[in-house]
Coordinates of C-alpha atoms and ligand atoms in Angstrom, one line a residue:
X28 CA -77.3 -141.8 195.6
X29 CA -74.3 -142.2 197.7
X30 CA -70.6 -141.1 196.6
X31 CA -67.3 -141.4 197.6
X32 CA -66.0 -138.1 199.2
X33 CA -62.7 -138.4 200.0
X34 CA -60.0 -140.7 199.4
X35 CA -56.6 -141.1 201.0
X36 CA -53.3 -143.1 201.6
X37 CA -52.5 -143.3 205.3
X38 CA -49.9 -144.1 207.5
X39 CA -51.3 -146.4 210.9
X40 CA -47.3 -147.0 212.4
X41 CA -48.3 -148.2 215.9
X42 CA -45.7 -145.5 217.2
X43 CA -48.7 -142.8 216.7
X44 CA -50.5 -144.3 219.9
X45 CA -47.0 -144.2 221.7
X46 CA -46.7 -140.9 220.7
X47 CA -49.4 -139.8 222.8
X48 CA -47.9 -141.8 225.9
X49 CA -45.4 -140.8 228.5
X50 CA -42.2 -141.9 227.7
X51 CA -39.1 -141.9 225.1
X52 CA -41.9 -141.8 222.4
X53 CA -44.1 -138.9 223.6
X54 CA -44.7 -136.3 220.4
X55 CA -42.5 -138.2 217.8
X56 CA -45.2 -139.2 215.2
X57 CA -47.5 -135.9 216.2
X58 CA -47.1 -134.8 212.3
X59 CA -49.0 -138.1 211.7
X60 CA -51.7 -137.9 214.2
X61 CA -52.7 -134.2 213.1
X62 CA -52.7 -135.1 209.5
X63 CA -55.0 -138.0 210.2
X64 CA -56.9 -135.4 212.4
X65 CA -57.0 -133.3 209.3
X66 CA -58.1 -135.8 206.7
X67 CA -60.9 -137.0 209.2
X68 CA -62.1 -133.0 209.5
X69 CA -62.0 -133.2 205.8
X70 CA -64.1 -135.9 205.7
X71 CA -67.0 -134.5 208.0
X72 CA -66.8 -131.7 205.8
X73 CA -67.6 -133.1 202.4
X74 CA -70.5 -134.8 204.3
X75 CA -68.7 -138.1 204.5
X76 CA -71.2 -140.2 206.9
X77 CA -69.3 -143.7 207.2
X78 CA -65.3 -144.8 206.7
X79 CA -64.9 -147.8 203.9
X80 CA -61.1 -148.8 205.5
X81 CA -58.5 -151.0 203.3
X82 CA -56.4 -152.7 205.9
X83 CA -53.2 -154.3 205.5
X84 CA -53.1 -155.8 208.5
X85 CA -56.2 -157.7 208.0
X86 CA -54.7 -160.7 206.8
X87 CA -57.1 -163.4 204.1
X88 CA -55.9 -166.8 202.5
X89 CA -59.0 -166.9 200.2
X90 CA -61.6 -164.8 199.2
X91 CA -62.3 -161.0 199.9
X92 CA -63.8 -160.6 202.9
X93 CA -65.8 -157.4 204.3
X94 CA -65.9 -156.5 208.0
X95 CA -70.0 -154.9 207.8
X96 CA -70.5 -155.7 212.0
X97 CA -73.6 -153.8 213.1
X98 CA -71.1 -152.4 215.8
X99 CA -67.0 -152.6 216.7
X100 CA -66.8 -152.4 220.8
X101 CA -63.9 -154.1 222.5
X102 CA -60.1 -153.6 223.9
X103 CA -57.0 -154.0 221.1
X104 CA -54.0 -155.3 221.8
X105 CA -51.6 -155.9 218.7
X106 CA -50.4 -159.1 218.5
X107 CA -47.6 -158.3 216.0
X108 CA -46.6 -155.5 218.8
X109 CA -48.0 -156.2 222.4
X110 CA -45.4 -154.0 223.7
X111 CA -46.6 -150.8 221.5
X112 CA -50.3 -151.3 220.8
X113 CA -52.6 -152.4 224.0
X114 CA -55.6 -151.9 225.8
X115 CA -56.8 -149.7 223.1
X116 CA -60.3 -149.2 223.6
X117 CA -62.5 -148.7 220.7
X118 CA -66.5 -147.9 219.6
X119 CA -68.0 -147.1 216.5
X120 CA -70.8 -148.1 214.6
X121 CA -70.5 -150.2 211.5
X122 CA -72.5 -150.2 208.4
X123 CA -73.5 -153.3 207.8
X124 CA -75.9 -152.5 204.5
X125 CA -73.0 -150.9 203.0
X126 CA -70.5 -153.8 203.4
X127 CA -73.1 -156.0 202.5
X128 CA -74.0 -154.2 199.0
X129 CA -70.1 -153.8 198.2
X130 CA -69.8 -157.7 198.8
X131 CA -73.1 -158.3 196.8
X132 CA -72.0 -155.8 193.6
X133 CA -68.4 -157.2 194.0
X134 CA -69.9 -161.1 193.9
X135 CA -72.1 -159.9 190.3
X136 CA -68.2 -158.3 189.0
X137 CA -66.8 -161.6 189.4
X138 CA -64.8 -161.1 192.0
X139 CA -65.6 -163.1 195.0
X140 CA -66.4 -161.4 198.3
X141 CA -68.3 -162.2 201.8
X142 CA -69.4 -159.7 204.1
X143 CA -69.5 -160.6 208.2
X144 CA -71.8 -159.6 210.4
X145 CA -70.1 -161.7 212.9
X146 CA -69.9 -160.0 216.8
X147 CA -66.3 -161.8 218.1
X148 CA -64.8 -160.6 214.2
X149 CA -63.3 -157.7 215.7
X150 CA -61.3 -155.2 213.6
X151 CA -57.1 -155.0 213.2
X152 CA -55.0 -151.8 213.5
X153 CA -54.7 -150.8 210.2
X154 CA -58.0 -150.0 211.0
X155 CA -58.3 -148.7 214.6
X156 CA -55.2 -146.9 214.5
X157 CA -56.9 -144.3 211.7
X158 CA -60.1 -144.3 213.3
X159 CA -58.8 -143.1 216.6
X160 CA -57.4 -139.8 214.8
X161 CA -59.6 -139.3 212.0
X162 CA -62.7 -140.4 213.4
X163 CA -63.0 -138.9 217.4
X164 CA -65.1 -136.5 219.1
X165 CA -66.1 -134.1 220.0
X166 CA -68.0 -134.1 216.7
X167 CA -70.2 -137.1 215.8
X168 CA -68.4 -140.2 215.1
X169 CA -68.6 -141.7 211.5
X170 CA -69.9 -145.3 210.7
X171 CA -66.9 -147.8 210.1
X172 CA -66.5 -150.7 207.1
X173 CA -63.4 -152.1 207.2
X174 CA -61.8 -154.3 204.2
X175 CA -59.5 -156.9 204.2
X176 CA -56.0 -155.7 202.0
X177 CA -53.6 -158.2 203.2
X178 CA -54.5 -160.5 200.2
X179 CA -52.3 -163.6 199.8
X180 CA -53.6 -165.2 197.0
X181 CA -55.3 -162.6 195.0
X182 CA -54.5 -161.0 191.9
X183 CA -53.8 -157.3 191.2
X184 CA -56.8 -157.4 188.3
X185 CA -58.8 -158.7 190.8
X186 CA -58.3 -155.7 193.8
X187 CA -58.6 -153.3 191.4
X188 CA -61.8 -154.3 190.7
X189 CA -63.1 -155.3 193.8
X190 CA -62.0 -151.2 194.2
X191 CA -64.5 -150.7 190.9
X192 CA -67.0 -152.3 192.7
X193 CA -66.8 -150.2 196.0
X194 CA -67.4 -147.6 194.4
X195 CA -70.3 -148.9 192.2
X196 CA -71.9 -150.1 195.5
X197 CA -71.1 -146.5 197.7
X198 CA -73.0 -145.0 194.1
X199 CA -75.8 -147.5 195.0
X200 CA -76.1 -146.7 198.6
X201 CA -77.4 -143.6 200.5
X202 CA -73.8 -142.9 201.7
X203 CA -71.5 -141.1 201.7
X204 CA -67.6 -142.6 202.3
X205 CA -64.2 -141.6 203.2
X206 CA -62.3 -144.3 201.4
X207 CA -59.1 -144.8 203.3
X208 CA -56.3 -147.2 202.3
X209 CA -54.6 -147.8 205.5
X210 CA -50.8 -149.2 204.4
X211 CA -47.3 -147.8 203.9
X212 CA -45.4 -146.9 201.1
X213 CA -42.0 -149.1 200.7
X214 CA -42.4 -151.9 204.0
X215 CA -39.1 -153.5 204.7
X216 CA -38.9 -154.0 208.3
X217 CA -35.4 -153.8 209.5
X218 CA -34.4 -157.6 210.5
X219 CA -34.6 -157.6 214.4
X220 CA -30.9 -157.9 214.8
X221 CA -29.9 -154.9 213.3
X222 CA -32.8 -152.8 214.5
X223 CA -31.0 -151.0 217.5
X224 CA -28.0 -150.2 215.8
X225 CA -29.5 -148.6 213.1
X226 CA -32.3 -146.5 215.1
X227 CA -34.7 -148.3 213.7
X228 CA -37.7 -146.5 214.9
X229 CA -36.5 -143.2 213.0
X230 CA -34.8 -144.9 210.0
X231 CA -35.3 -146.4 206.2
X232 CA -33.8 -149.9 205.7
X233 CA -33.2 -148.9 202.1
X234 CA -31.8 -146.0 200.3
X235 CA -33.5 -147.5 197.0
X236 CA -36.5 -148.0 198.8
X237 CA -36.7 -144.2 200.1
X238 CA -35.9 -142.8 196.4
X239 CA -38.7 -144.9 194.6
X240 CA -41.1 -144.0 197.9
X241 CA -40.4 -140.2 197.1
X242 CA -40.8 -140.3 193.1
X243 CA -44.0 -142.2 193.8
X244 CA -45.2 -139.3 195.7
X245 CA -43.8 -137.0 192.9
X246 CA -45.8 -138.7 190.6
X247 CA -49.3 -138.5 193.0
X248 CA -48.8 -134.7 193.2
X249 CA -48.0 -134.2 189.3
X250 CA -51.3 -137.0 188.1
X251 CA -48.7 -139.3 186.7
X252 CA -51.2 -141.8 187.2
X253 CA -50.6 -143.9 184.1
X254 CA -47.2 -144.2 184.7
X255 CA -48.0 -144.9 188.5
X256 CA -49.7 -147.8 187.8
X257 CA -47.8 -149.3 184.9
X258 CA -44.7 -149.8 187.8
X259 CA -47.0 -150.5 190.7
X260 CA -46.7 -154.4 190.1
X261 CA -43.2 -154.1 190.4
X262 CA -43.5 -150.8 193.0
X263 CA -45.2 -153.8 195.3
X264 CA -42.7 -156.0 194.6
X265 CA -39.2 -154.8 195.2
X266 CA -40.0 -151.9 197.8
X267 CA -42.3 -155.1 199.9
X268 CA -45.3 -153.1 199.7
X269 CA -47.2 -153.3 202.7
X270 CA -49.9 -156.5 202.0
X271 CA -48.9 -156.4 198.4
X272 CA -50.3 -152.7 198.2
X273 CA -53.2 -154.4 197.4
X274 CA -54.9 -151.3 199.5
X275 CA -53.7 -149.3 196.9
X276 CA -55.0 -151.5 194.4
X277 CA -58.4 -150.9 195.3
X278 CA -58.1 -146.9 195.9
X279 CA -57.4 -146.7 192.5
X280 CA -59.4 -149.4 191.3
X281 CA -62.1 -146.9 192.9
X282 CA -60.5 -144.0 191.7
X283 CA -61.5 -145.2 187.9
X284 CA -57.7 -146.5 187.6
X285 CA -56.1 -145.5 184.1
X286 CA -58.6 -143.0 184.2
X287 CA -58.1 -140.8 187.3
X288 CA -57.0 -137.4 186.0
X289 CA -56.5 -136.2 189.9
X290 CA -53.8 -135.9 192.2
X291 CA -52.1 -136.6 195.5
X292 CA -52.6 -133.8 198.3
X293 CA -49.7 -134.8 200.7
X294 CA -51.1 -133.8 204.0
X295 CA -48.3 -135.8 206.3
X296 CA -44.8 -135.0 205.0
X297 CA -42.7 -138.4 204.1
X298 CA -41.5 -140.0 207.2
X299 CA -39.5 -143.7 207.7
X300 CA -40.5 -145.9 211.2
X301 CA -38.9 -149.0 211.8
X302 CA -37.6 -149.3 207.9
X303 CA -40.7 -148.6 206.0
X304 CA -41.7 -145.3 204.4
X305 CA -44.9 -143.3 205.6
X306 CA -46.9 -140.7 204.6
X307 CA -50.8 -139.3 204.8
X308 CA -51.7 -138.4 201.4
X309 CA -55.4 -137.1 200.1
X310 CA -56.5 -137.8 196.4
X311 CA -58.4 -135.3 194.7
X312 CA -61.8 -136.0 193.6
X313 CA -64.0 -134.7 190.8
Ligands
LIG426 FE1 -48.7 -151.8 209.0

């Protein structure tokens, strides 16, 4: 019987793979990139063996949809950010029984989900950005599912329990996950004319934004998880969660929602890029 393991919030800015580049860049998101490093040597060590990914970047107009390829090989450019994600060269291995058996157990919940095995499907950066920190050598790499979390048309009762059924299908399985919702905190973007001025790499767009972003991680690290999800529909709403937060959705949805009694672990302290808020934070598990 399979289990979840581990389960985090993570930060994927694509200024982490600039960080590691020459140039006006180098070192600034390093805080992020070892607390993904830490949360994926967490993982190996509670015997995690594959990487379930909710990614808000991985954009669906109908349906749930489950990336379960066999395996991810290929070169990423972003094309919401050419200039700061390309040529990224990724491998892992997928596990395509898992993604299939989430799909299946989600489909018999009522909530309707298709798992891929389709080879040009390749995966977005909300994945492959945390998968090239948390999931590198030199010790053996982890299998990779990824999720699609930018949900257009789908309901908040219906993430959380396509997140129910994760779980139900990971406690079906013979594995064991590292359930990872890849999205911000608070996402406004500063508007493109006002970027520069504002040093918008390093900055919040909104004061408001910033306050709610820090009382939500007040409220992770105290298990105010009730009250945490009673103002998540609205959380989503004015702070322009990141796909919804539908990513979050699901964590919780997985976590046993209203009935999670554990709490937030922040690894990465709170940090703003290009208006949002960001952070790497690790839920405790029974
Ligand atoms: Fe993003």
């Amino acid at each position: 019987m399979g289990k979840i393991v581990l389960a985090a919030k993570v930060t994927h800015v694509p200024t982490m793979v600039m960080s590691e580049q020459d140039g006006p860049l180098k070192g600034a998101r390093q805080a992020a990139i070892d607390g993904h490093a830490e949360i994926g040597r967490r993982a190996r060590e509670a015997g995690a063996d594959t990487f379930v990914i909710l990614d808000t970047h991985w954009l669906v107009n109908a349906a749930y949809h489950i990336n379960a390829n066999h395996r991810f090989k290929g070169m990423f450019t972003s094309h919401e950010f050419p200039q700061f994600i390309k040529d990224l060269p990724y491998e892992y291995e997928g596990n395509a029984a898992l993604g299939d058996l989430i799909a299946e157990t989600a489909r018999e919940n009522g909530v309707y989900t298709l798992s891929h095995q389709v080879d040009s499907l390749d995966l977005e950066y909300g994945t492959l950005v945390p998968m090239r920190y948390m999931n590198r050598g030199p010790e053996p790499a982890l299998k990779v599912v990824s999720v699609a979390a930018m949900c257009t048309v789908h309901s908040l009762e219906q993430s959380r329990k396509l997140g129910e059924a994760i779980r139900e299908a990971i406690e079906k399985s013979d594995s064991n996950v590292a359930l990872i919702a890849s999205g911000s905190l608070s996402h406004q973007i500063w508007p493109n004319d006002i970027y520069a001025e504002n040093n918008g790499t390093f900055t919040i767009s909104s004061k408001f934004n910033e306050v709610v972003d820090r009382r939500v991680l007040e409220m992770w690290q105290n298990g105010e998880t009730e009250l945490f999800l009673q103002m998540l529909p609205d959380y989503a709403k004015y702070c322009d969660g990141e796909g919804d937060m539908h990513d979050t959705i699901m964590l919780f949805g997985a976590l046993g929602w209203d009935r999670y009694t554990g709490t937030g672990e922040v690894i990465t302290e709170y940090f703003p890029s290009s208006g949002t808020g960001q952070t790497n934070v690790v839920f405790s598990l029974d």
